[in-house]
Coordinates of C-alpha atoms in Angstrom, one line a residue:
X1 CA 10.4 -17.9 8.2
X2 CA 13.2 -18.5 11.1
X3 CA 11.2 -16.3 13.4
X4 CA 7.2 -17.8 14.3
X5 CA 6.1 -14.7 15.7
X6 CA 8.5 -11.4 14.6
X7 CA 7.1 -8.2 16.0
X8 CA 6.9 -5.6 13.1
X9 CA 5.6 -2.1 13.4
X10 CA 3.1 -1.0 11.2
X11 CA 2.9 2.7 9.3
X12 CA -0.7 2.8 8.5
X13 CA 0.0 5.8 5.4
X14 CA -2.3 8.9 6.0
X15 CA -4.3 8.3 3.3
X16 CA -5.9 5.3 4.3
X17 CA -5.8 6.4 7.7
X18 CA -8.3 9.3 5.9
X19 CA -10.0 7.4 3.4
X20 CA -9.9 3.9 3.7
X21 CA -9.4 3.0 7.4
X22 CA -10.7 -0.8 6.8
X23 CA -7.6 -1.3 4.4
X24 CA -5.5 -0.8 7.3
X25 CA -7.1 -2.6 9.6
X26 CA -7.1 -5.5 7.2
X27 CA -3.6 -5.0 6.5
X28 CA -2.8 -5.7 10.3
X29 CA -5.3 -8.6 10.7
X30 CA -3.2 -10.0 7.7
X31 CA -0.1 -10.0 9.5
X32 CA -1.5 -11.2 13.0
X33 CA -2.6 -14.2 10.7
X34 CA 0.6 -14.3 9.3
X35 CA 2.4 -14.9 13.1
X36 CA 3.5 -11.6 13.4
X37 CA 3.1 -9.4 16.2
X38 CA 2.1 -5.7 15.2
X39 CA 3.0 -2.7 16.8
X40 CA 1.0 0.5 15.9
X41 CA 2.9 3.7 17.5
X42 CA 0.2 6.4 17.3
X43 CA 2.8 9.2 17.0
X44 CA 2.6 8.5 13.5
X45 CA 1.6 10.7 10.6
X46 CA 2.6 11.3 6.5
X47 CA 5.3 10.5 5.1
X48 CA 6.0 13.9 4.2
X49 CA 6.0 12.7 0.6
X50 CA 3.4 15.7 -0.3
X51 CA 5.1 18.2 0.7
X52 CA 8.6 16.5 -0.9
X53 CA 7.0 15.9 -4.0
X54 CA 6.0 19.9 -4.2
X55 CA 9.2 20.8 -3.7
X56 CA 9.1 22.0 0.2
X57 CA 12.1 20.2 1.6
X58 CA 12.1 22.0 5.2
X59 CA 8.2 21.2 5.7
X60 CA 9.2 17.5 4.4
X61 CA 12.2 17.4 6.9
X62 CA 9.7 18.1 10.0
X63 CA 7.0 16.0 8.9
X64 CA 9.8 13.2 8.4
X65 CA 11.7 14.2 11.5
X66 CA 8.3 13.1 13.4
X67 CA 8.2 10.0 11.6
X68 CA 12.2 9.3 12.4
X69 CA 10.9 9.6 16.4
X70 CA 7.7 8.0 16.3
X71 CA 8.7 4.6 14.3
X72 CA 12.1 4.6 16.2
X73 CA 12.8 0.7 17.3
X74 CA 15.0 -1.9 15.4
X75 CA 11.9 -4.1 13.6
X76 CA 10.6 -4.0 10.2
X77 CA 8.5 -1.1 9.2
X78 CA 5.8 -2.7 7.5
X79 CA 4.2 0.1 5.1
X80 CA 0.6 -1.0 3.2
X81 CA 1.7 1.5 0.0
X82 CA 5.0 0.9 -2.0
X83 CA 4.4 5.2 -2.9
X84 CA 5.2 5.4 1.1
X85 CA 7.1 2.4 1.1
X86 CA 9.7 4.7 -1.4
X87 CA 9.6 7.6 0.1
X88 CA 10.8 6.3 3.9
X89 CA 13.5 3.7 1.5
X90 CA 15.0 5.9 -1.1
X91 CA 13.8 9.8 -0.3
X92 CA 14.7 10.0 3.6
X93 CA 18.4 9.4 3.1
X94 CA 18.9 12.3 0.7
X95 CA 16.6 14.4 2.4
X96 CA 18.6 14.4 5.3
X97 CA 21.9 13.9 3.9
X98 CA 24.8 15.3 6.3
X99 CA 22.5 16.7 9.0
X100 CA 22.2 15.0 12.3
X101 CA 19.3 12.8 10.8
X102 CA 21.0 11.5 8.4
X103 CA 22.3 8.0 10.3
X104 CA 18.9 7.6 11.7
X105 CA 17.2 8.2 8.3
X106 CA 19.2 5.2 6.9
X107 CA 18.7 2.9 9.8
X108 CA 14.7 3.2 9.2
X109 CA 15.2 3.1 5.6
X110 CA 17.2 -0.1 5.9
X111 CA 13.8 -1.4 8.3
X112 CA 11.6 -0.5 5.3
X113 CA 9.5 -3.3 4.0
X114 CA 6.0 -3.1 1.7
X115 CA 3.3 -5.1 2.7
X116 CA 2.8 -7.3 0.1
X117 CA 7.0 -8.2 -0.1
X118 CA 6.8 -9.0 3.7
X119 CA 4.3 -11.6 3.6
X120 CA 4.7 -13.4 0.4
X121 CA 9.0 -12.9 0.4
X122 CA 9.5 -12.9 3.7
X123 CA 6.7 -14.8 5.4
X124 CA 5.4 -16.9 2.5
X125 CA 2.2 -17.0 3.4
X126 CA -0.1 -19.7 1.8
X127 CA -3.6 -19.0 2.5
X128 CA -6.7 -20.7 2.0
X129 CA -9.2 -19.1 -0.5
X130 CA -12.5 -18.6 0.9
X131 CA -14.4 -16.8 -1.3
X132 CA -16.8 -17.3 -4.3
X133 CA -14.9 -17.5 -7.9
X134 CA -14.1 -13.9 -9.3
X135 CA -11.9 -11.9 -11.8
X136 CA -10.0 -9.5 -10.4
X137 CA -7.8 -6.9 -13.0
X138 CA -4.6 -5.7 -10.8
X139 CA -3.2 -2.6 -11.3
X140 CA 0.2 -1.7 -9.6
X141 CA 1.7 1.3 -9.1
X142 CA 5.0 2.7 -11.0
X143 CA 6.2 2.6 -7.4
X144 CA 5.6 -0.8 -7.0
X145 CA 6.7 -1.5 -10.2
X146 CA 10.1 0.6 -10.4
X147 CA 10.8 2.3 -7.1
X148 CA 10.2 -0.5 -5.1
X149 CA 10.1 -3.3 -7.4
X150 CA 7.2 -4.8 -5.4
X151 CA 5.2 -6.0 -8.3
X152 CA 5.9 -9.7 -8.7
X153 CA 5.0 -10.4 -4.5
X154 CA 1.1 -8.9 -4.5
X155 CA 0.9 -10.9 -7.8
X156 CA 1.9 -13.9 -6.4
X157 CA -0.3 -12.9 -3.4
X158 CA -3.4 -12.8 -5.7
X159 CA -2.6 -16.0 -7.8
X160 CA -2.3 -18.1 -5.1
X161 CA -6.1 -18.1 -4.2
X162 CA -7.8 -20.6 -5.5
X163 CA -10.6 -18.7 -6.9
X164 CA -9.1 -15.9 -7.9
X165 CA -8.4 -14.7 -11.4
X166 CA -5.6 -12.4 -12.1
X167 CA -6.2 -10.0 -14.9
X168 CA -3.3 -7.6 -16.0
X169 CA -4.9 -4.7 -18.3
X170 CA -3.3 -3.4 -21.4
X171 CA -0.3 -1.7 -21.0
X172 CA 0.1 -1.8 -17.8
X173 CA 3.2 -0.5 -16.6
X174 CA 1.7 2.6 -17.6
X175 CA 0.8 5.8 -14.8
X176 CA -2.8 6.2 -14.0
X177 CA -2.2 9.5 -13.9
X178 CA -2.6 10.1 -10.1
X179 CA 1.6 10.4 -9.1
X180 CA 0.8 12.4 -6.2
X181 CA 0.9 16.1 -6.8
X182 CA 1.3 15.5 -10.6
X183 CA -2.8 15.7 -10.6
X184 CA -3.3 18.8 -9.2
X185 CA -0.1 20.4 -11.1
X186 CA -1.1 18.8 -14.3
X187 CA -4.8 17.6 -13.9
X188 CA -5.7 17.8 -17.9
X189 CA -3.4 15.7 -18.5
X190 CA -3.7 13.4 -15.5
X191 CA -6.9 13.1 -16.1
X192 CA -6.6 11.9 -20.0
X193 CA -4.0 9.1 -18.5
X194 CA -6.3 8.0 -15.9
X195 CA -9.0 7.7 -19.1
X196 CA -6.9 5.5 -21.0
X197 CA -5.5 3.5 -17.7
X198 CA -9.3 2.9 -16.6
X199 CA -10.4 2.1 -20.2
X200 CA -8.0 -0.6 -20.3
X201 CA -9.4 -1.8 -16.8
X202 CA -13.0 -2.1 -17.5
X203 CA -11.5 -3.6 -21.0
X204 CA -10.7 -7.3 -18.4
X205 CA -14.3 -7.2 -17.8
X206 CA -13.2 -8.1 -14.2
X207 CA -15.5 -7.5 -11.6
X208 CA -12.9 -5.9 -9.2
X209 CA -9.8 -3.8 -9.1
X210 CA -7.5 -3.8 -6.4
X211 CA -4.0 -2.3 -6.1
X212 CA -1.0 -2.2 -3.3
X213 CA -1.5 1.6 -3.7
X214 CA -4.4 4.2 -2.3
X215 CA -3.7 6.8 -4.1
X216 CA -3.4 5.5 -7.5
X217 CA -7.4 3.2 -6.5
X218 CA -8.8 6.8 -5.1
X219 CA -8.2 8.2 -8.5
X220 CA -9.0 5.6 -11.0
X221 CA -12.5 4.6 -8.6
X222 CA -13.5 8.4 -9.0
X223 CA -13.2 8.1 -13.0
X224 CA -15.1 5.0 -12.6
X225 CA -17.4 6.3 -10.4
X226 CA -18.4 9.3 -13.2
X227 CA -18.0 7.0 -16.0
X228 CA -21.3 5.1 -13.9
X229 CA -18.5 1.9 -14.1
X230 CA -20.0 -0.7 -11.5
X231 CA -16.9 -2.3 -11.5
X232 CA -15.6 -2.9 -6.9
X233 CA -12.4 -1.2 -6.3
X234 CA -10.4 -2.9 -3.2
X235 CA -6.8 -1.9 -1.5
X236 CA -5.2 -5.2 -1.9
X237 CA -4.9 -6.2 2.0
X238 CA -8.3 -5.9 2.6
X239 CA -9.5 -8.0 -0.5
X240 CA -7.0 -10.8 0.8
X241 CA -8.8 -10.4 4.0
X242 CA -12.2 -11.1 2.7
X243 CA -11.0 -14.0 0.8
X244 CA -9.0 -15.7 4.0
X245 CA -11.4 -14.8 6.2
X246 CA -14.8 -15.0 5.5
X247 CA -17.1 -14.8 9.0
X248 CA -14.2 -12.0 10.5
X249 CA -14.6 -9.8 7.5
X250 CA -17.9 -9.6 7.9
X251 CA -17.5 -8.8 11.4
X252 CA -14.9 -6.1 10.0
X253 CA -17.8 -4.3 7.7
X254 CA -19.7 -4.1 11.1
X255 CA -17.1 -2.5 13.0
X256 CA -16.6 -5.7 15.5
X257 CA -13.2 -6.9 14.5
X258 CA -11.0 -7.1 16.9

């Protein structure tokens, strides 16, 4: 790392900004740990990938055109989802291809980084595992896997604790089934995928699941969930966060991180 303390700015993703607020936060105690400075603008929002994915360009544009504004700066965007993480790299040049966005939309694509890729790439982070021994099966996103090609760094993340036992389920480059508004256009058959993906997870007989990506973890944990599966279902950053940092995680759980 040539730079001890780079500033970054961090897009929290509105779905864990709605449903899983600790991942967040873990995500940014991770890179304070990690020497970097963290910027949070709250002029942030979505993505816009919802309304993209549907189909609704114009509503995507002003979502996005928020987004273009509110993260405006020259550091690296770090984004906790590699489903975001695509959207801001690969979706916001052609959305706003030869309007007046469109050299902005490039310049904070090019800024783009996922979380996991910044600190074990760019940072390589080496952290002390602190936690008890435990089997964790990973399950990463086809946006990890293919948009973003993200896989191989949370991995790497994972396998370098100590205690920590990486698990990779049968067939695993396979979707769960969520693929954002694929589930509620398709949900039969998003549902049967998410059957077989989660059958395959509780086949590791690990003890958690964690993943780079919310939305993919809120639909597989509610499968689980009705299945009666007991099996602990983590975003990534803030399993690495209970595993580095023991006596400030707790303090997370009780709301008194700082």
């Amino acid at each position: 790392m040539s730079n001890q303390h780079p500033t970054v700015i961090f897009f929290g993703t509105c779905l864990i900004n709605t449903l899983a607020p600790r991942a967040g936060l873990a995500a940014m105690r991770l890179l304070r740990r990690a020497g970097a400075q963290v910027r949070f603008p709250r002029d942030q929002s979505c993505c816009g990938q919802p309304a993209y994915n549907a189909g609704f360009d114009d509503q995507a544009r002003r979502v996005a055109r928020a987004q273009l504004k509110a993260l405006e700066g020259e550091e690296p965007i770090i984004v906790p989802s590699a489903s975001c993480a695509g959207m801001f790299r690969h979706e916001y040049p052609r959305l706003f291809a030869g309007t007046p966005e469109q050299a902005p939309a490039q310049h904070l694509a090019e800024r783009i980084v996922e979380l996991c890729d910044y600190l074990q790439r760019i940072l390589g982070v080496n952290w002390p595992d602190l936690g008890p021994p435990v089997r964790v099966a990973l399950h990463q996103s086809c946006s990890a896997r293919r948009e973003m090609q993200v896989a191989a760094p949370a991995r790497a993340l994972l396998e370098g604790l100590a205690q920590v036992e990486v698990l990779e389920p049968a067939r695993a480059s396979d979707c769960c089934g969520f693929g954002g508004t694929f589930a509620v256009k398709q949900p039969d058959i998003s549902e049967a995928m998410t059957a077989d993906k989660a059958g395959a997870l509780l086949a590791t007989d690990a003890s958690v699941l964690v993943s780079q990506d919310l939305g993919c973890l809120t639909s597989l944990e509610g499968y689980l969930r009705r299945q009666g599966a007991m099996m602990q279902v983590q975003h990534i950053a803030e399993f690495l966060w209970e595993r580095i940092a023991s006596p400030e995680a707790e303090a997370l759980k009780t709301g008194d991180a700082r």
